[in-house]
XYZ file of C-alpha atoms in Angstrom:
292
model
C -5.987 210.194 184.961
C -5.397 212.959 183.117
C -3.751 210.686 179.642
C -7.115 208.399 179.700
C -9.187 210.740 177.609
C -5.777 210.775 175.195
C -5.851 207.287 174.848
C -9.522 207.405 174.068
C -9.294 209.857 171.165
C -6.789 207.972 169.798
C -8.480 204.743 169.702
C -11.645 206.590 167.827
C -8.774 207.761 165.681
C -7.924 204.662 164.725
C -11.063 202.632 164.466
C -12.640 205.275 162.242
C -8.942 205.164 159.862
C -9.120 201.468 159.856
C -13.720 201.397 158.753
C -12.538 203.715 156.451
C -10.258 201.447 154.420
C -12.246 198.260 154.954
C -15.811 199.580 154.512
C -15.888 200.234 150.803
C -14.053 196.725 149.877
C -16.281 195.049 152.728
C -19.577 196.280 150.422
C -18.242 195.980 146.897
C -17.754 192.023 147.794
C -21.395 191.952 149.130
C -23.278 195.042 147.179
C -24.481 193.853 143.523
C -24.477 196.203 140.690
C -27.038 198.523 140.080
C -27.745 199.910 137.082
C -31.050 201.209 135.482
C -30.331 199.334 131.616
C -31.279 196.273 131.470
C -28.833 193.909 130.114
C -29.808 190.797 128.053
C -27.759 188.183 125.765
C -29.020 186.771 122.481
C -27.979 183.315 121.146
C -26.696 183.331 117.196
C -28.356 181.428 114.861
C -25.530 180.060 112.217
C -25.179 176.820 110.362
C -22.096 174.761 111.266
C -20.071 173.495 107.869
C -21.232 169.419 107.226
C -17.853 168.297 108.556
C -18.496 169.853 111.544
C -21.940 168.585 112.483
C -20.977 165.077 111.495
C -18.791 165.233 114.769
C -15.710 164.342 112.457
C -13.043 166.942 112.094
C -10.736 167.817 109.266
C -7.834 166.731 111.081
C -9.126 163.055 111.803
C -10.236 162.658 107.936
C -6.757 163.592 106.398
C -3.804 161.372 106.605
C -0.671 161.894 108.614
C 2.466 162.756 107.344
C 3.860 160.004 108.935
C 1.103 157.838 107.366
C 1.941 158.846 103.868
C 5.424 158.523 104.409
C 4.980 154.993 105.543
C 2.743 154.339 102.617
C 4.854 155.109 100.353
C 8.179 153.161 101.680
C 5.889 150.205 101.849
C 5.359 149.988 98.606
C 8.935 150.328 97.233
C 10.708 146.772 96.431
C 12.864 145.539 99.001
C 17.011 145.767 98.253
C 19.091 143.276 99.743
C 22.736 145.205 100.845
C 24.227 141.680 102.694
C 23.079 138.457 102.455
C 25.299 137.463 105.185
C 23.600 139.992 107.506
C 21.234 138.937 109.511
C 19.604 142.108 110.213
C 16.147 142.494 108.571
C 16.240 144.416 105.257
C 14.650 148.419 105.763
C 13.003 149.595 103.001
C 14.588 151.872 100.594
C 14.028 153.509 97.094
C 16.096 153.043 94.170
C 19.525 154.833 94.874
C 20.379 157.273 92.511
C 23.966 158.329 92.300
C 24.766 162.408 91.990
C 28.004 164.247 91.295
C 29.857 165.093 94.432
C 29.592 169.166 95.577
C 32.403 171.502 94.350
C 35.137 172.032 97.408
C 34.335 175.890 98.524
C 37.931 176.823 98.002
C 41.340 175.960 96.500
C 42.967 175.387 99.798
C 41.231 172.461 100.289
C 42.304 170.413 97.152
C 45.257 168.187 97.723
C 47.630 169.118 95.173
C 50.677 166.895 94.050
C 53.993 168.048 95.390
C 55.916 169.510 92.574
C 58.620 167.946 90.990
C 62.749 168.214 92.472
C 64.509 170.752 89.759
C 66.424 168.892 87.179
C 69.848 169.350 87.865
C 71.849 171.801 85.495
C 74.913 170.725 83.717
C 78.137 172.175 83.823
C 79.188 175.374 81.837
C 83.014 175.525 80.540
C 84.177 177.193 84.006
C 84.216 173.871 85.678
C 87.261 172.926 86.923
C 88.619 170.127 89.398
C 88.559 171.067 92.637
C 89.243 169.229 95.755
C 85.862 169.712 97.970
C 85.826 168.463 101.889
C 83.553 166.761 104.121
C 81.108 165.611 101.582
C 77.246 164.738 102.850
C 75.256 162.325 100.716
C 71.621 163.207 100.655
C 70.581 160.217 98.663
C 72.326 157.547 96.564
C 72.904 160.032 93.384
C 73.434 163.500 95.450
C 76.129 165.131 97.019
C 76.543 168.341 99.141
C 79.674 169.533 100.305
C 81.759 172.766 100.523
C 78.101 174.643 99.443
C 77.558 172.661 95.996
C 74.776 170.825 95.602
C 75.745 168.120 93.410
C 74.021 165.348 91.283
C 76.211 162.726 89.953
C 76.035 162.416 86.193
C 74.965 159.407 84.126
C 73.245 157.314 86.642
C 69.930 157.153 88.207
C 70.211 156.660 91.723
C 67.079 155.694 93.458
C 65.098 158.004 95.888
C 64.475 158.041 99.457
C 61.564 156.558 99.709
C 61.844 153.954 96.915
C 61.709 150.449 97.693
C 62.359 147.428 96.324
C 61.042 143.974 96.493
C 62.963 140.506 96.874
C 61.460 137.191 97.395
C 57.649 139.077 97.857
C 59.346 140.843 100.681
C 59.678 144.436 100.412
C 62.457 146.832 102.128
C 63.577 150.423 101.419
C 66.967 150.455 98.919
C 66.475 153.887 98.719
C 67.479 154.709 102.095
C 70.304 151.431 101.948
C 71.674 153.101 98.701
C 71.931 156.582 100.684
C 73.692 155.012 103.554
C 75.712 152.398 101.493
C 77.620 155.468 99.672
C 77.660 157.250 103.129
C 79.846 154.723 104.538
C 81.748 154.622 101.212
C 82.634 158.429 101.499
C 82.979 158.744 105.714
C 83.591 162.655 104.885
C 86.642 161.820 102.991
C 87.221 165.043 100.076
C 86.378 164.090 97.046
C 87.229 165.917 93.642
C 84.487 167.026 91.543
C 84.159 169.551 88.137
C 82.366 172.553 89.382
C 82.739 176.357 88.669
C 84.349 178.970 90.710
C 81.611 179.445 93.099
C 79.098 177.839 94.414
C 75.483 178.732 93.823
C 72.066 177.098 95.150
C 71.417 175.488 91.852
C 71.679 171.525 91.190
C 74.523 171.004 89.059
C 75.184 167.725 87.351
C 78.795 166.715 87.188
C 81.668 164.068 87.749
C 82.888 163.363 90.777
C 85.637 160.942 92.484
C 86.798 159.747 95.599
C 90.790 159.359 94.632
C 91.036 157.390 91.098
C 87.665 155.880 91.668
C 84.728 157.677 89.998
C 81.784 157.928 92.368
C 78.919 157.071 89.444
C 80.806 153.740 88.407
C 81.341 152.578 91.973
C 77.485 153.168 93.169
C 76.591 151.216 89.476
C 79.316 148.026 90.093
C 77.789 147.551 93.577
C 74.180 148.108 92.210
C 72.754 150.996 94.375
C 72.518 152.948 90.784
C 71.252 152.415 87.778
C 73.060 153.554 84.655
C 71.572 155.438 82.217
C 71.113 154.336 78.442
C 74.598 154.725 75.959
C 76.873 155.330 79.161
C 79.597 153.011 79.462
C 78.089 152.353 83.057
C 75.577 149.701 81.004
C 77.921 146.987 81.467
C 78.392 147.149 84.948
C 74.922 147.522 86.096
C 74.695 143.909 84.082
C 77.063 142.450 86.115
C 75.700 143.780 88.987
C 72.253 142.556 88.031
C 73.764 138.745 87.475
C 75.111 138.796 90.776
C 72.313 140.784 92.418
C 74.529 143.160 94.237
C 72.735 145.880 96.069
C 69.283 147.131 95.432
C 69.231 143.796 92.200
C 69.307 141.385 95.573
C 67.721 140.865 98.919
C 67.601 142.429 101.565
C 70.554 143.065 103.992
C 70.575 141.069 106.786
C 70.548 144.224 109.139
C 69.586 147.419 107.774
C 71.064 150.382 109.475
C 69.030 152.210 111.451
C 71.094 155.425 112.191
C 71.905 157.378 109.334
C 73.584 159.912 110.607
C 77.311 160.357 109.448
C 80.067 159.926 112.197
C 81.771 162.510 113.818
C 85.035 163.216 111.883
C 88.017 162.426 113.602
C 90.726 165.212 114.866
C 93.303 166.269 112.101
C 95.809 166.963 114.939
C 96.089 164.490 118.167
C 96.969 166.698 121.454
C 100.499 166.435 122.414
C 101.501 163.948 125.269
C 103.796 165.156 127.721
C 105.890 162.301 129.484
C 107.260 164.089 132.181
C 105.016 167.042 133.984
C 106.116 169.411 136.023
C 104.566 169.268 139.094
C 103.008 171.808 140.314
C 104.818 174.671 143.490
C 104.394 173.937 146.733
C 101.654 175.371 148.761
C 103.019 177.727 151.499
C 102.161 177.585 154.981
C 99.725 180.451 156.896
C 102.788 181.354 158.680
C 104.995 181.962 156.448
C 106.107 185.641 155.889
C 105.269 187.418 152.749
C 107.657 187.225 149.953
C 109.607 190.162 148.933
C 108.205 192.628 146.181
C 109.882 192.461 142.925
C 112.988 194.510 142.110
């Protein structure tokens, strides 16, 4: 009994907190202003421009883009690209051709490779030597024992030349190069060249025992011989028989051009009669005697 006139205070509490915030929003929705000046509103008298009292506006009396545009390409003449097409011809202006842009850079101009070295001749050093495992790199060059050697008083044909027979074309170039490969099968050959070898291209004789290299690669036509050589002659002949790189095609060309492995200078020795190996000894048997 004593907590019911608690309760009741805090209800009042409560109900006078809660008028409080609802009473002034409660009469500002319902209240209207009051205010002692009197507030009126004037209409302005102006003139509207004559486009605008028409009822037409500026946007409906000018043109489109588009319009103009379309204006225009209709009257340009048509230009048949393709009678054969039977797409309908668009209409297009007169073309007009213009000089292409400059590239931004250097780097992107392709440039022409630049020209093999010409091979240097021979100063009075040059000896014979006899030079192992030789390596053709094309029909007219030679590596071996670190010379790099062009054979003089022919011109051999590149890599990459070709040559045409009956309106058929295949690659002599590389047939030449493998042709004198075969020829040489690492065998030395003797050559003039100076007392040590340098990275330069040297032009010089060379021969594979009496033969000279130059006259053999000329005779069989993978080489051409070069103007007031005595090789003239044979490149003739080879021409009237239309021997190598003067004829056809071969009837297989090789596709590996790889040299072959040389073979062994010394063959292992074959024993006839091998000794066979000891005897293995038994887990029993007792342990042999330490050396004296």
């Amino acid at each position: 009994m004593r907590q019911i006139p608690l309760y009741i205070l805090t209800s009042l509490v409560a109900l006078a907190l809660a008028y409080s915030f609802i009473a002034p929003f409660h009469g500002a929705l319902e209240s209207t202003i009051a205010s002692d000046q009197e507030v009126s509103a004037a209409v302005e008298d102006f003139e509207l421009p004559a486009e605008m009292q028409s009822g037409a506006s500026p946007e409906q009396d000018q043109p489109a883009p588009q319009d103009e545009a379309q204006s225009t390409i209709d009257q340009l003449p048509l230009r048949q690209v393709d009678p054969d097409d039977g797409t309908a011809p668009t209409k297009v202006g007169p073309l007009e051709r213009i000089a292409p842009r400059q590239p931004l850079s250097d780097i992107g101009q392709a440039t022409p490779p630049a020209p093999p070295p010409a091979p240097v001749a021979v100063d009075d050093t040059a000896k014979p030597a006899l030079l192992y495992r030789p390596v053709a790199t094309s029909a007219g060059d030679i590596e071996v024992s670190g010379y790099k050697i062009s054979l003089k008083g022919i011109n051999a044909p590149a890599i990459e030349e070709t040559c045409n027979a009956d309106g058929v074309d295949w690659p002599c170039g590389m047939a030449a190069r493998t042709a004198l490969r075969n020829w040489l099968r690492s065998r030395a050959i003797e050559c003039n060249v100076p007392g040590q070898p340098s990275d330069e291209l040297i032009a010089t004789e060379c021969k594979l025992g009496s033969m000279d290299i130059a006259d053999w690669l000329v005779s069989n036509g993978w080489a051409r011989a070069q103007d007031g050589t005595p090789a003239v002659e044979m490149m003739k002949k080879a021409q009237e028989q239309k021997l190598g790189m003067f004829g056809s095609a071969p009837p297989s060309l090789p596709t590996d051009t790889e040299l072959p492995l040389p073979q062994p200078a010394e063959t292992p020795e074959i024993i006839e009669n091998p000794v066979a190996p000891p005897p293995l000894t038994s887990p029993d048997a007792p342990f042999p005697p330490a050396p004296q």
